């Protein structure tokens, strides 16, 4: 894994870099604002960017949106001090592969970082529960949906009817919380490579960048039933 650290606090960047490099992960560079992130990403093409949300000049949300537009192969994981629900939802809508809070234990951090590198959502159980509760709320209150022309135009390019039955089955499992390639393969009785193929097709057909975005899209557009989740939570 090759990554960039983006944070406006130099001391935090130095400490995090030492921790990451001790695990044998290559840090290609550091950035202190969104403009530096974009410039560095274009030059070194990392696998992943660890992105703080609160940075000067260009914040992490805008930098994430720009990266997904300009270099969609690069995964972005938000690494922030914020536990605010709105920051979580906005980061995932911007295209982040995950959302990690800076007070995580090191082992949990690296476990989720590896998940993100595999293309899986990097969310702690607490953050995943917040996300699904919000999606369930929007399912109950559809008038809360963003009805702006830009939002409607974006959604017209995403045609869920193009998904095959198998792809819809994969999407159902992802919404239920089965997101790793290994667990999806076990549930479906197929190989992990087959799972990756189906997930890639889902993202391509829906014009999305991450599994987290696919889960959100599925619930917002009622492609799956969140009733069981709502009863359990």
mmCIF file of the C-alpha atoms, coordinates in Angstrom:
data_MODEL
# 
_entry.id   MODEL 
# 
loop_
_atom_site.group_PDB 
_atom_site.id 
_atom_site.type_symbol 
_atom_site.label_atom_id 
_atom_site.label_alt_id 
_atom_site.label_comp_id 
_atom_site.label_asym_id 
_atom_site.label_entity_id 
_atom_site.label_seq_id 
_atom_site.pdbx_PDB_ins_code 
_atom_site.Cartn_x 
_atom_site.Cartn_y 
_atom_site.Cartn_z 
_atom_site.occupancy 
_atom_site.B_iso_or_equiv 
_atom_site.pdbx_formal_charge 
_atom_site.auth_seq_id 
_atom_site.auth_comp_id 
_atom_site.auth_asym_id 
_atom_site.auth_atom_id 
_atom_site.pdbx_PDB_model_num 
ATOM 1   C CA . UNK A 1 1   ? 0.000   0.000   0.000   1.00 0.00 ? 1   UNK A CA 1 
ATOM 2   C CA . UNK A 1 2   ? 1.286   3.457   -0.936  1.00 0.00 ? 2   UNK A CA 1 
ATOM 3   C CA . UNK A 1 3   ? -0.381  6.476   0.621   1.00 0.00 ? 3   UNK A CA 1 
ATOM 4   C CA . UNK A 1 4   ? -0.406  10.221  1.280   1.00 0.00 ? 4   UNK A CA 1 
ATOM 5   C CA . UNK A 1 5   ? -1.112  11.829  4.650   1.00 0.00 ? 5   UNK A CA 1 
ATOM 6   C CA . UNK A 1 6   ? -3.137  15.060  4.453   1.00 0.00 ? 6   UNK A CA 1 
ATOM 7   C CA . UNK A 1 7   ? -3.430  17.036  7.693   1.00 0.00 ? 7   UNK A CA 1 
ATOM 8   C CA . UNK A 1 8   ? -2.654  20.623  8.623   1.00 0.00 ? 8   UNK A CA 1 
ATOM 9   C CA . UNK A 1 9   ? -0.931  19.679  11.904  1.00 0.00 ? 9   UNK A CA 1 
ATOM 10  C CA . UNK A 1 10  ? 2.727   18.860  11.245  1.00 0.00 ? 10  UNK A CA 1 
ATOM 11  C CA . UNK A 1 11  ? 3.265   17.106  14.573  1.00 0.00 ? 11  UNK A CA 1 
ATOM 12  C CA . UNK A 1 12  ? 0.330   14.772  13.922  1.00 0.00 ? 12  UNK A CA 1 
ATOM 13  C CA . UNK A 1 13  ? 1.587   14.033  10.396  1.00 0.00 ? 13  UNK A CA 1 
ATOM 14  C CA . UNK A 1 14  ? 5.049   13.172  11.713  1.00 0.00 ? 14  UNK A CA 1 
ATOM 15  C CA . UNK A 1 15  ? 3.689   10.859  14.410  1.00 0.00 ? 15  UNK A CA 1 
ATOM 16  C CA . UNK A 1 16  ? 1.282   9.141   12.030  1.00 0.00 ? 16  UNK A CA 1 
ATOM 17  C CA . UNK A 1 17  ? 3.962   8.706   9.387   1.00 0.00 ? 17  UNK A CA 1 
ATOM 18  C CA . UNK A 1 18  ? 6.273   7.001   11.886  1.00 0.00 ? 18  UNK A CA 1 
ATOM 19  C CA . UNK A 1 19  ? 3.472   4.683   12.997  1.00 0.00 ? 19  UNK A CA 1 
ATOM 20  C CA . UNK A 1 20  ? 2.508   3.772   9.427   1.00 0.00 ? 20  UNK A CA 1 
ATOM 21  C CA . UNK A 1 21  ? 6.039   3.250   8.160   1.00 0.00 ? 21  UNK A CA 1 
ATOM 22  C CA . UNK A 1 22  ? 6.767   0.980   11.130  1.00 0.00 ? 22  UNK A CA 1 
ATOM 23  C CA . UNK A 1 23  ? 4.116   -1.338  9.638   1.00 0.00 ? 23  UNK A CA 1 
ATOM 24  C CA . UNK A 1 24  ? 5.929   -1.457  6.319   1.00 0.00 ? 24  UNK A CA 1 
ATOM 25  C CA . UNK A 1 25  ? 3.465   0.822   4.527   1.00 0.00 ? 25  UNK A CA 1 
ATOM 26  C CA . UNK A 1 26  ? 5.024   3.345   2.145   1.00 0.00 ? 26  UNK A CA 1 
ATOM 27  C CA . UNK A 1 27  ? 4.201   7.016   2.759   1.00 0.00 ? 27  UNK A CA 1 
ATOM 28  C CA . UNK A 1 28  ? 4.745   8.856   -0.521  1.00 0.00 ? 28  UNK A CA 1 
ATOM 29  C CA . UNK A 1 29  ? 4.339   12.333  0.922   1.00 0.00 ? 29  UNK A CA 1 
ATOM 30  C CA . UNK A 1 30  ? 2.438   14.725  3.136   1.00 0.00 ? 30  UNK A CA 1 
ATOM 31  C CA . UNK A 1 31  ? 0.094   17.644  2.501   1.00 0.00 ? 31  UNK A CA 1 
ATOM 32  C CA . UNK A 1 32  ? -1.243  20.394  4.746   1.00 0.00 ? 32  UNK A CA 1 
ATOM 33  C CA . UNK A 1 33  ? -4.224  21.530  2.638   1.00 0.00 ? 33  UNK A CA 1 
ATOM 34  C CA . UNK A 1 34  ? -6.441  20.357  -0.190  1.00 0.00 ? 34  UNK A CA 1 
ATOM 35  C CA . UNK A 1 35  ? -4.458  22.058  -2.947  1.00 0.00 ? 35  UNK A CA 1 
ATOM 36  C CA . UNK A 1 36  ? -1.286  20.279  -1.848  1.00 0.00 ? 36  UNK A CA 1 
ATOM 37  C CA . UNK A 1 37  ? -3.143  16.957  -1.742  1.00 0.00 ? 37  UNK A CA 1 
ATOM 38  C CA . UNK A 1 38  ? -4.333  17.307  -5.333  1.00 0.00 ? 38  UNK A CA 1 
ATOM 39  C CA . UNK A 1 39  ? -0.927  18.374  -6.617  1.00 0.00 ? 39  UNK A CA 1 
ATOM 40  C CA . UNK A 1 40  ? 0.863   15.561  -4.803  1.00 0.00 ? 40  UNK A CA 1 
ATOM 41  C CA . UNK A 1 41  ? -1.690  12.933  -5.826  1.00 0.00 ? 41  UNK A CA 1 
ATOM 42  C CA . UNK A 1 42  ? -1.326  13.841  -9.491  1.00 0.00 ? 42  UNK A CA 1 
ATOM 43  C CA . UNK A 1 43  ? 2.453   13.539  -9.221  1.00 0.00 ? 43  UNK A CA 1 
ATOM 44  C CA . UNK A 1 44  ? 2.879   10.337  -7.202  1.00 0.00 ? 44  UNK A CA 1 
ATOM 45  C CA . UNK A 1 45  ? -0.436  8.487   -7.794  1.00 0.00 ? 45  UNK A CA 1 
ATOM 46  C CA . UNK A 1 46  ? -0.897  6.827   -4.378  1.00 0.00 ? 46  UNK A CA 1 
ATOM 47  C CA . UNK A 1 47  ? -3.223  3.926   -3.682  1.00 0.00 ? 47  UNK A CA 1 
ATOM 48  C CA . UNK A 1 48  ? -4.875  5.825   -0.850  1.00 0.00 ? 48  UNK A CA 1 
ATOM 49  C CA . UNK A 1 49  ? -5.094  9.250   0.797   1.00 0.00 ? 49  UNK A CA 1 
ATOM 50  C CA . UNK A 1 50  ? -5.649  9.702   4.535   1.00 0.00 ? 50  UNK A CA 1 
ATOM 51  C CA . UNK A 1 51  ? -7.628  12.938  4.519   1.00 0.00 ? 51  UNK A CA 1 
ATOM 52  C CA . UNK A 1 52  ? -8.267  15.320  7.394   1.00 0.00 ? 52  UNK A CA 1 
ATOM 53  C CA . UNK A 1 53  ? -11.505 17.241  6.875   1.00 0.00 ? 53  UNK A CA 1 
ATOM 54  C CA . UNK A 1 54  ? -10.522 20.526  8.544   1.00 0.00 ? 54  UNK A CA 1 
ATOM 55  C CA . UNK A 1 55  ? -7.705  22.052  6.493   1.00 0.00 ? 55  UNK A CA 1 
ATOM 56  C CA . UNK A 1 56  ? -7.048  25.624  5.281   1.00 0.00 ? 56  UNK A CA 1 
ATOM 57  C CA . UNK A 1 57  ? -7.388  26.936  1.710   1.00 0.00 ? 57  UNK A CA 1 
ATOM 58  C CA . UNK A 1 58  ? -9.223  23.825  0.487   1.00 0.00 ? 58  UNK A CA 1 
ATOM 59  C CA . UNK A 1 59  ? -10.833 21.525  3.040   1.00 0.00 ? 59  UNK A CA 1 
ATOM 60  C CA . UNK A 1 60  ? -10.811 17.748  2.976   1.00 0.00 ? 60  UNK A CA 1 
ATOM 61  C CA . UNK A 1 61  ? -14.351 17.395  1.648   1.00 0.00 ? 61  UNK A CA 1 
ATOM 62  C CA . UNK A 1 62  ? -13.666 19.486  -1.439  1.00 0.00 ? 62  UNK A CA 1 
ATOM 63  C CA . UNK A 1 63  ? -10.319 17.750  -1.960  1.00 0.00 ? 63  UNK A CA 1 
ATOM 64  C CA . UNK A 1 64  ? -12.078 14.376  -1.768  1.00 0.00 ? 64  UNK A CA 1 
ATOM 65  C CA . UNK A 1 65  ? -14.654 15.449  -4.374  1.00 0.00 ? 65  UNK A CA 1 
ATOM 66  C CA . UNK A 1 66  ? -11.905 16.712  -6.666  1.00 0.00 ? 66  UNK A CA 1 
ATOM 67  C CA . UNK A 1 67  ? -9.863  13.535  -6.281  1.00 0.00 ? 67  UNK A CA 1 
ATOM 68  C CA . UNK A 1 68  ? -12.868 11.377  -7.143  1.00 0.00 ? 68  UNK A CA 1 
ATOM 69  C CA . UNK A 1 69  ? -13.456 13.453  -10.272 1.00 0.00 ? 69  UNK A CA 1 
ATOM 70  C CA . UNK A 1 70  ? -9.840  13.688  -11.403 1.00 0.00 ? 70  UNK A CA 1 
ATOM 71  C CA . UNK A 1 71  ? -8.242  10.482  -10.069 1.00 0.00 ? 71  UNK A CA 1 
ATOM 72  C CA . UNK A 1 72  ? -11.083 8.075   -9.224  1.00 0.00 ? 72  UNK A CA 1 
ATOM 73  C CA . UNK A 1 73  ? -8.755  5.086   -8.815  1.00 0.00 ? 73  UNK A CA 1 
ATOM 74  C CA . UNK A 1 74  ? -7.301  6.667   -5.660  1.00 0.00 ? 74  UNK A CA 1 
ATOM 75  C CA . UNK A 1 75  ? -9.135  5.694   -2.489  1.00 0.00 ? 75  UNK A CA 1 
ATOM 76  C CA . UNK A 1 76  ? -9.779  8.348   0.150   1.00 0.00 ? 76  UNK A CA 1 
ATOM 77  C CA . UNK A 1 77  ? -10.245 7.624   3.848   1.00 0.00 ? 77  UNK A CA 1 
ATOM 78  C CA . UNK A 1 78  ? -11.273 10.502  6.096   1.00 0.00 ? 78  UNK A CA 1 
ATOM 79  C CA . UNK A 1 79  ? -9.116  10.646  9.243   1.00 0.00 ? 79  UNK A CA 1 
ATOM 80  C CA . UNK A 1 80  ? -10.525 13.299  11.528  1.00 0.00 ? 80  UNK A CA 1 
ATOM 81  C CA . UNK A 1 81  ? -11.211 14.338  15.098  1.00 0.00 ? 81  UNK A CA 1 
ATOM 82  C CA . UNK A 1 82  ? -14.870 14.952  14.259  1.00 0.00 ? 82  UNK A CA 1 
ATOM 83  C CA . UNK A 1 83  ? -17.555 12.512  15.383  1.00 0.00 ? 83  UNK A CA 1 
ATOM 84  C CA . UNK A 1 84  ? -20.284 14.760  13.950  1.00 0.00 ? 84  UNK A CA 1 
ATOM 85  C CA . UNK A 1 85  ? -22.881 12.843  11.947  1.00 0.00 ? 85  UNK A CA 1 
ATOM 86  C CA . UNK A 1 86  ? -23.006 15.474  9.222   1.00 0.00 ? 86  UNK A CA 1 
ATOM 87  C CA . UNK A 1 87  ? -19.254 15.245  8.624   1.00 0.00 ? 87  UNK A CA 1 
ATOM 88  C CA . UNK A 1 88  ? -19.569 11.469  8.283   1.00 0.00 ? 88  UNK A CA 1 
ATOM 89  C CA . UNK A 1 89  ? -22.413 11.696  5.761   1.00 0.00 ? 89  UNK A CA 1 
ATOM 90  C CA . UNK A 1 90  ? -20.776 14.479  3.757   1.00 0.00 ? 90  UNK A CA 1 
ATOM 91  C CA . UNK A 1 91  ? -17.458 12.613  3.570   1.00 0.00 ? 91  UNK A CA 1 
ATOM 92  C CA . UNK A 1 92  ? -19.132 9.474   2.244   1.00 0.00 ? 92  UNK A CA 1 
ATOM 93  C CA . UNK A 1 93  ? -21.209 11.492  -0.241  1.00 0.00 ? 93  UNK A CA 1 
ATOM 94  C CA . UNK A 1 94  ? -18.004 13.145  -1.444  1.00 0.00 ? 94  UNK A CA 1 
ATOM 95  C CA . UNK A 1 95  ? -16.617 9.709   -2.261  1.00 0.00 ? 95  UNK A CA 1 
ATOM 96  C CA . UNK A 1 96  ? -14.616 8.679   0.795   1.00 0.00 ? 96  UNK A CA 1 
ATOM 97  C CA . UNK A 1 97  ? -14.024 4.951   1.147   1.00 0.00 ? 97  UNK A CA 1 
ATOM 98  C CA . UNK A 1 98  ? -14.171 5.248   4.917   1.00 0.00 ? 98  UNK A CA 1 
ATOM 99  C CA . UNK A 1 99  ? -14.334 7.496   7.950   1.00 0.00 ? 99  UNK A CA 1 
ATOM 100 C CA . UNK A 1 100 ? -11.898 7.029   10.842  1.00 0.00 ? 100 UNK A CA 1 
ATOM 101 C CA . UNK A 1 101 ? -11.695 9.057   14.036  1.00 0.00 ? 101 UNK A CA 1 
ATOM 102 C CA . UNK A 1 102 ? -8.256  9.966   15.358  1.00 0.00 ? 102 UNK A CA 1 
ATOM 103 C CA . UNK A 1 103 ? -8.755  8.353   18.772  1.00 0.00 ? 103 UNK A CA 1 
ATOM 104 C CA . UNK A 1 104 ? -8.875  4.828   17.285  1.00 0.00 ? 104 UNK A CA 1 
ATOM 105 C CA . UNK A 1 105 ? -6.664  2.099   18.706  1.00 0.00 ? 105 UNK A CA 1 
ATOM 106 C CA . UNK A 1 106 ? -3.709  1.389   16.411  1.00 0.00 ? 106 UNK A CA 1 
ATOM 107 C CA . UNK A 1 107 ? -4.765  -2.187  15.628  1.00 0.00 ? 107 UNK A CA 1 
ATOM 108 C CA . UNK A 1 108 ? -8.274  -1.092  14.674  1.00 0.00 ? 108 UNK A CA 1 
ATOM 109 C CA . UNK A 1 109 ? -6.850  1.702   12.537  1.00 0.00 ? 109 UNK A CA 1 
ATOM 110 C CA . UNK A 1 110 ? -4.615  -0.656  10.554  1.00 0.00 ? 110 UNK A CA 1 
ATOM 111 C CA . UNK A 1 111 ? -7.353  -3.276  10.206  1.00 0.00 ? 111 UNK A CA 1 
ATOM 112 C CA . UNK A 1 112 ? -9.688  -0.692  8.660   1.00 0.00 ? 112 UNK A CA 1 
ATOM 113 C CA . UNK A 1 113 ? -6.910  0.801   6.548   1.00 0.00 ? 113 UNK A CA 1 
ATOM 114 C CA . UNK A 1 114 ? -6.265  -2.624  5.031   1.00 0.00 ? 114 UNK A CA 1 
ATOM 115 C CA . UNK A 1 115 ? -10.001 -3.015  4.412   1.00 0.00 ? 115 UNK A CA 1 
ATOM 116 C CA . UNK A 1 116 ? -10.053 0.292   2.525   1.00 0.00 ? 116 UNK A CA 1 
ATOM 117 C CA . UNK A 1 117 ? -7.065  -0.792  0.441   1.00 0.00 ? 117 UNK A CA 1 
ATOM 118 C CA . UNK A 1 118 ? -9.046  -3.895  -0.569  1.00 0.00 ? 118 UNK A CA 1 
ATOM 119 C CA . UNK A 1 119 ? -11.912 -1.654  -1.674  1.00 0.00 ? 119 UNK A CA 1 
ATOM 120 C CA . UNK A 1 120 ? -14.101 -2.338  1.364   1.00 0.00 ? 120 UNK A CA 1 
ATOM 121 C CA . UNK A 1 121 ? -15.768 0.367   3.500   1.00 0.00 ? 121 UNK A CA 1 
ATOM 122 C CA . UNK A 1 122 ? -13.500 1.501   6.347   1.00 0.00 ? 122 UNK A CA 1 
ATOM 123 C CA . UNK A 1 123 ? -16.030 2.221   9.082   1.00 0.00 ? 123 UNK A CA 1 
ATOM 124 C CA . UNK A 1 124 ? -16.097 1.321   12.755  1.00 0.00 ? 124 UNK A CA 1 
ATOM 125 C CA . UNK A 1 125 ? -19.328 -0.400  13.895  1.00 0.00 ? 125 UNK A CA 1 
ATOM 126 C CA . UNK A 1 126 ? -20.401 2.857   15.552  1.00 0.00 ? 126 UNK A CA 1 
ATOM 127 C CA . UNK A 1 127 ? -19.974 4.881   12.350  1.00 0.00 ? 127 UNK A CA 1 
ATOM 128 C CA . UNK A 1 128 ? -21.626 2.183   10.228  1.00 0.00 ? 128 UNK A CA 1 
ATOM 129 C CA . UNK A 1 129 ? -24.633 2.217   12.569  1.00 0.00 ? 129 UNK A CA 1 
ATOM 130 C CA . UNK A 1 130 ? -24.897 6.012   12.288  1.00 0.00 ? 130 UNK A CA 1 
ATOM 131 C CA . UNK A 1 131 ? -24.818 5.779   8.519   1.00 0.00 ? 131 UNK A CA 1 
ATOM 132 C CA . UNK A 1 132 ? -27.519 3.127   8.314   1.00 0.00 ? 132 UNK A CA 1 
ATOM 133 C CA . UNK A 1 133 ? -29.745 4.945   10.801  1.00 0.00 ? 133 UNK A CA 1 
ATOM 134 C CA . UNK A 1 134 ? -29.558 8.052   8.635   1.00 0.00 ? 134 UNK A CA 1 
ATOM 135 C CA . UNK A 1 135 ? -30.371 6.094   5.502   1.00 0.00 ? 135 UNK A CA 1 
ATOM 136 C CA . UNK A 1 136 ? -33.284 4.437   7.296   1.00 0.00 ? 136 UNK A CA 1 
ATOM 137 C CA . UNK A 1 137 ? -34.552 7.865   8.391   1.00 0.00 ? 137 UNK A CA 1 
ATOM 138 C CA . UNK A 1 138 ? -34.415 9.148   4.822   1.00 0.00 ? 138 UNK A CA 1 
ATOM 139 C CA . UNK A 1 139 ? -36.309 6.079   3.711   1.00 0.00 ? 139 UNK A CA 1 
ATOM 140 C CA . UNK A 1 140 ? -39.101 6.977   6.145   1.00 0.00 ? 140 UNK A CA 1 
ATOM 141 C CA . UNK A 1 141 ? -38.992 10.680  5.159   1.00 0.00 ? 141 UNK A CA 1 
ATOM 142 C CA . UNK A 1 142 ? -38.435 10.805  1.382   1.00 0.00 ? 142 UNK A CA 1 
ATOM 143 C CA . UNK A 1 143 ? -39.271 14.522  1.288   1.00 0.00 ? 143 UNK A CA 1 
ATOM 144 C CA . UNK A 1 144 ? -35.898 15.083  2.974   1.00 0.00 ? 144 UNK A CA 1 
ATOM 145 C CA . UNK A 1 145 ? -34.175 13.964  -0.220  1.00 0.00 ? 145 UNK A CA 1 
ATOM 146 C CA . UNK A 1 146 ? -32.073 16.512  -2.079  1.00 0.00 ? 146 UNK A CA 1 
ATOM 147 C CA . UNK A 1 147 ? -34.349 17.620  -4.942  1.00 0.00 ? 147 UNK A CA 1 
ATOM 148 C CA . UNK A 1 148 ? -31.928 20.048  -6.539  1.00 0.00 ? 148 UNK A CA 1 
ATOM 149 C CA . UNK A 1 149 ? -31.521 19.941  -10.337 1.00 0.00 ? 149 UNK A CA 1 
ATOM 150 C CA . UNK A 1 150 ? -27.921 18.782  -9.920  1.00 0.00 ? 150 UNK A CA 1 
ATOM 151 C CA . UNK A 1 151 ? -29.020 15.918  -7.678  1.00 0.00 ? 151 UNK A CA 1 
ATOM 152 C CA . UNK A 1 152 ? -31.802 14.854  -10.070 1.00 0.00 ? 152 UNK A CA 1 
ATOM 153 C CA . UNK A 1 153 ? -29.469 15.061  -13.044 1.00 0.00 ? 153 UNK A CA 1 
ATOM 154 C CA . UNK A 1 154 ? -26.892 12.928  -11.249 1.00 0.00 ? 154 UNK A CA 1 
ATOM 155 C CA . UNK A 1 155 ? -29.439 10.259  -10.404 1.00 0.00 ? 155 UNK A CA 1 
ATOM 156 C CA . UNK A 1 156 ? -30.790 9.993   -13.951 1.00 0.00 ? 156 UNK A CA 1 
ATOM 157 C CA . UNK A 1 157 ? -27.404 8.591   -14.983 1.00 0.00 ? 157 UNK A CA 1 
ATOM 158 C CA . UNK A 1 158 ? -27.737 5.803   -12.400 1.00 0.00 ? 158 UNK A CA 1 
ATOM 159 C CA . UNK A 1 159 ? -30.142 3.136   -13.542 1.00 0.00 ? 159 UNK A CA 1 
ATOM 160 C CA . UNK A 1 160 ? -30.690 0.431   -10.899 1.00 0.00 ? 160 UNK A CA 1 
ATOM 161 C CA . UNK A 1 161 ? -32.736 -1.650  -13.364 1.00 0.00 ? 161 UNK A CA 1 
ATOM 162 C CA . UNK A 1 162 ? -29.488 -2.455  -15.164 1.00 0.00 ? 162 UNK A CA 1 
ATOM 163 C CA . UNK A 1 163 ? -28.302 -4.496  -12.176 1.00 0.00 ? 163 UNK A CA 1 
ATOM 164 C CA . UNK A 1 164 ? -28.527 -8.262  -12.563 1.00 0.00 ? 164 UNK A CA 1 
ATOM 165 C CA . UNK A 1 165 ? -30.278 -10.397 -9.949  1.00 0.00 ? 165 UNK A CA 1 
ATOM 166 C CA . UNK A 1 166 ? -26.893 -11.493 -8.619  1.00 0.00 ? 166 UNK A CA 1 
ATOM 167 C CA . UNK A 1 167 ? -25.672 -7.893  -8.372  1.00 0.00 ? 167 UNK A CA 1 
ATOM 168 C CA . UNK A 1 168 ? -28.829 -6.961  -6.465  1.00 0.00 ? 168 UNK A CA 1 
ATOM 169 C CA . UNK A 1 169 ? -28.161 -9.879  -4.114  1.00 0.00 ? 169 UNK A CA 1 
ATOM 170 C CA . UNK A 1 170 ? -24.638 -8.588  -3.500  1.00 0.00 ? 170 UNK A CA 1 
ATOM 171 C CA . UNK A 1 171 ? -26.022 -5.109  -2.843  1.00 0.00 ? 171 UNK A CA 1 
ATOM 172 C CA . UNK A 1 172 ? -28.570 -6.512  -0.364  1.00 0.00 ? 172 UNK A CA 1 
ATOM 173 C CA . UNK A 1 173 ? -25.804 -8.235  1.588   1.00 0.00 ? 173 UNK A CA 1 
ATOM 174 C CA . UNK A 1 174 ? -23.689 -5.076  1.623   1.00 0.00 ? 174 UNK A CA 1 
ATOM 175 C CA . UNK A 1 175 ? -26.572 -3.062  3.066   1.00 0.00 ? 175 UNK A CA 1 
ATOM 176 C CA . UNK A 1 176 ? -27.035 -5.711  5.754   1.00 0.00 ? 176 UNK A CA 1 
ATOM 177 C CA . UNK A 1 177 ? -23.403 -5.168  6.780   1.00 0.00 ? 177 UNK A CA 1 
ATOM 178 C CA . UNK A 1 178 ? -21.618 -7.948  4.893   1.00 0.00 ? 178 UNK A CA 1 
ATOM 179 C CA . UNK A 1 179 ? -18.999 -5.878  3.088   1.00 0.00 ? 179 UNK A CA 1 
ATOM 180 C CA . UNK A 1 180 ? -15.702 -7.783  2.991   1.00 0.00 ? 180 UNK A CA 1 
ATOM 181 C CA . UNK A 1 181 ? -14.887 -9.828  -0.094  1.00 0.00 ? 181 UNK A CA 1 
ATOM 182 C CA . UNK A 1 182 ? -14.314 -12.913 2.060   1.00 0.00 ? 182 UNK A CA 1 
ATOM 183 C CA . UNK A 1 183 ? -17.664 -12.682 3.861   1.00 0.00 ? 183 UNK A CA 1 
ATOM 184 C CA . UNK A 1 184 ? -19.581 -11.893 0.677   1.00 0.00 ? 184 UNK A CA 1 
ATOM 185 C CA . UNK A 1 185 ? -17.952 -14.865 -1.060  1.00 0.00 ? 185 UNK A CA 1 
ATOM 186 C CA . UNK A 1 186 ? -18.925 -17.157 1.823   1.00 0.00 ? 186 UNK A CA 1 
ATOM 187 C CA . UNK A 1 187 ? -22.540 -15.942 1.798   1.00 0.00 ? 187 UNK A CA 1 
ATOM 188 C CA . UNK A 1 188 ? -22.863 -16.346 -1.970  1.00 0.00 ? 188 UNK A CA 1 
ATOM 189 C CA . UNK A 1 189 ? -20.841 -19.543 -2.330  1.00 0.00 ? 189 UNK A CA 1 
ATOM 190 C CA . UNK A 1 190 ? -18.494 -18.014 -4.912  1.00 0.00 ? 190 UNK A CA 1 
ATOM 191 C CA . UNK A 1 191 ? -14.847 -16.959 -5.088  1.00 0.00 ? 191 UNK A CA 1 
ATOM 192 C CA . UNK A 1 192 ? -13.560 -13.592 -3.863  1.00 0.00 ? 192 UNK A CA 1 
ATOM 193 C CA . UNK A 1 193 ? -12.610 -12.721 -7.448  1.00 0.00 ? 193 UNK A CA 1 
ATOM 194 C CA . UNK A 1 194 ? -16.235 -13.255 -8.479  1.00 0.00 ? 194 UNK A CA 1 
ATOM 195 C CA . UNK A 1 195 ? -17.354 -10.951 -5.665  1.00 0.00 ? 195 UNK A CA 1 
ATOM 196 C CA . UNK A 1 196 ? -14.912 -8.270  -6.831  1.00 0.00 ? 196 UNK A CA 1 
ATOM 197 C CA . UNK A 1 197 ? -16.292 -8.615  -10.364 1.00 0.00 ? 197 UNK A CA 1 
ATOM 198 C CA . UNK A 1 198 ? -19.881 -8.113  -9.174  1.00 0.00 ? 198 UNK A CA 1 
ATOM 199 C CA . UNK A 1 199 ? -18.984 -5.144  -6.940  1.00 0.00 ? 199 UNK A CA 1 
ATOM 200 C CA . UNK A 1 200 ? -17.065 -3.483  -9.763  1.00 0.00 ? 200 UNK A CA 1 
ATOM 201 C CA . UNK A 1 201 ? -20.089 -3.897  -12.052 1.00 0.00 ? 201 UNK A CA 1 
ATOM 202 C CA . UNK A 1 202 ? -22.414 -2.419  -9.420  1.00 0.00 ? 202 UNK A CA 1 
ATOM 203 C CA . UNK A 1 203 ? -20.200 0.641   -8.966  1.00 0.00 ? 203 UNK A CA 1 
ATOM 204 C CA . UNK A 1 204 ? -19.764 1.104   -12.715 1.00 0.00 ? 204 UNK A CA 1 
ATOM 205 C CA . UNK A 1 205 ? -23.489 0.836   -13.453 1.00 0.00 ? 205 UNK A CA 1 
ATOM 206 C CA . UNK A 1 206 ? -24.443 3.243   -10.668 1.00 0.00 ? 206 UNK A CA 1 
ATOM 207 C CA . UNK A 1 207 ? -21.561 5.632   -11.445 1.00 0.00 ? 207 UNK A CA 1 
ATOM 208 C CA . UNK A 1 208 ? -20.262 5.409   -7.873  1.00 0.00 ? 208 UNK A CA 1 
ATOM 209 C CA . UNK A 1 209 ? -16.769 5.156   -6.433  1.00 0.00 ? 209 UNK A CA 1 
ATOM 210 C CA . UNK A 1 210 ? -17.073 3.123   -3.243  1.00 0.00 ? 210 UNK A CA 1 
ATOM 211 C CA . UNK A 1 211 ? -19.083 0.418   -1.528  1.00 0.00 ? 211 UNK A CA 1 
ATOM 212 C CA . UNK A 1 212 ? -20.128 2.927   1.115   1.00 0.00 ? 212 UNK A CA 1 
ATOM 213 C CA . UNK A 1 213 ? -21.695 5.087   -1.601  1.00 0.00 ? 213 UNK A CA 1 
ATOM 214 C CA . UNK A 1 214 ? -23.412 2.030   -3.087  1.00 0.00 ? 214 UNK A CA 1 
ATOM 215 C CA . UNK A 1 215 ? -24.977 1.164   0.272   1.00 0.00 ? 215 UNK A CA 1 
ATOM 216 C CA . UNK A 1 216 ? -26.260 4.712   0.675   1.00 0.00 ? 216 UNK A CA 1 
ATOM 217 C CA . UNK A 1 217 ? -27.642 4.810   -2.860  1.00 0.00 ? 217 UNK A CA 1 
ATOM 218 C CA . UNK A 1 218 ? -29.400 1.458   -2.385  1.00 0.00 ? 218 UNK A CA 1 
ATOM 219 C CA . UNK A 1 219 ? -31.215 2.574   0.753   1.00 0.00 ? 219 UNK A CA 1 
ATOM 220 C CA . UNK A 1 220 ? -32.061 6.084   -0.470  1.00 0.00 ? 220 UNK A CA 1 
ATOM 221 C CA . UNK A 1 221 ? -33.633 4.684   -3.630  1.00 0.00 ? 221 UNK A CA 1 
ATOM 222 C CA . UNK A 1 222 ? -35.383 1.799   -1.869  1.00 0.00 ? 222 UNK A CA 1 
ATOM 223 C CA . UNK A 1 223 ? -33.494 -0.895  -3.747  1.00 0.00 ? 223 UNK A CA 1 
ATOM 224 C CA . UNK A 1 224 ? -33.386 -2.871  -0.501  1.00 0.00 ? 224 UNK A CA 1 
ATOM 225 C CA . UNK A 1 225 ? -35.551 -3.275  2.590   1.00 0.00 ? 225 UNK A CA 1 
ATOM 226 C CA . UNK A 1 226 ? -34.105 -1.648  5.719   1.00 0.00 ? 226 UNK A CA 1 
ATOM 227 C CA . UNK A 1 227 ? -36.974 -2.867  7.874   1.00 0.00 ? 227 UNK A CA 1 
ATOM 228 C CA . UNK A 1 228 ? -34.942 -5.476  9.745   1.00 0.00 ? 228 UNK A CA 1 
ATOM 229 C CA . UNK A 1 229 ? -32.227 -2.959  10.515  1.00 0.00 ? 229 UNK A CA 1 
ATOM 230 C CA . UNK A 1 230 ? -34.752 -0.462  11.848  1.00 0.00 ? 230 UNK A CA 1 
ATOM 231 C CA . UNK A 1 231 ? -36.326 -3.104  14.120  1.00 0.00 ? 231 UNK A CA 1 
ATOM 232 C CA . UNK A 1 232 ? -32.941 -4.146  15.496  1.00 0.00 ? 232 UNK A CA 1 
ATOM 233 C CA . UNK A 1 233 ? -31.744 -0.582  16.090  1.00 0.00 ? 233 UNK A CA 1 
# 
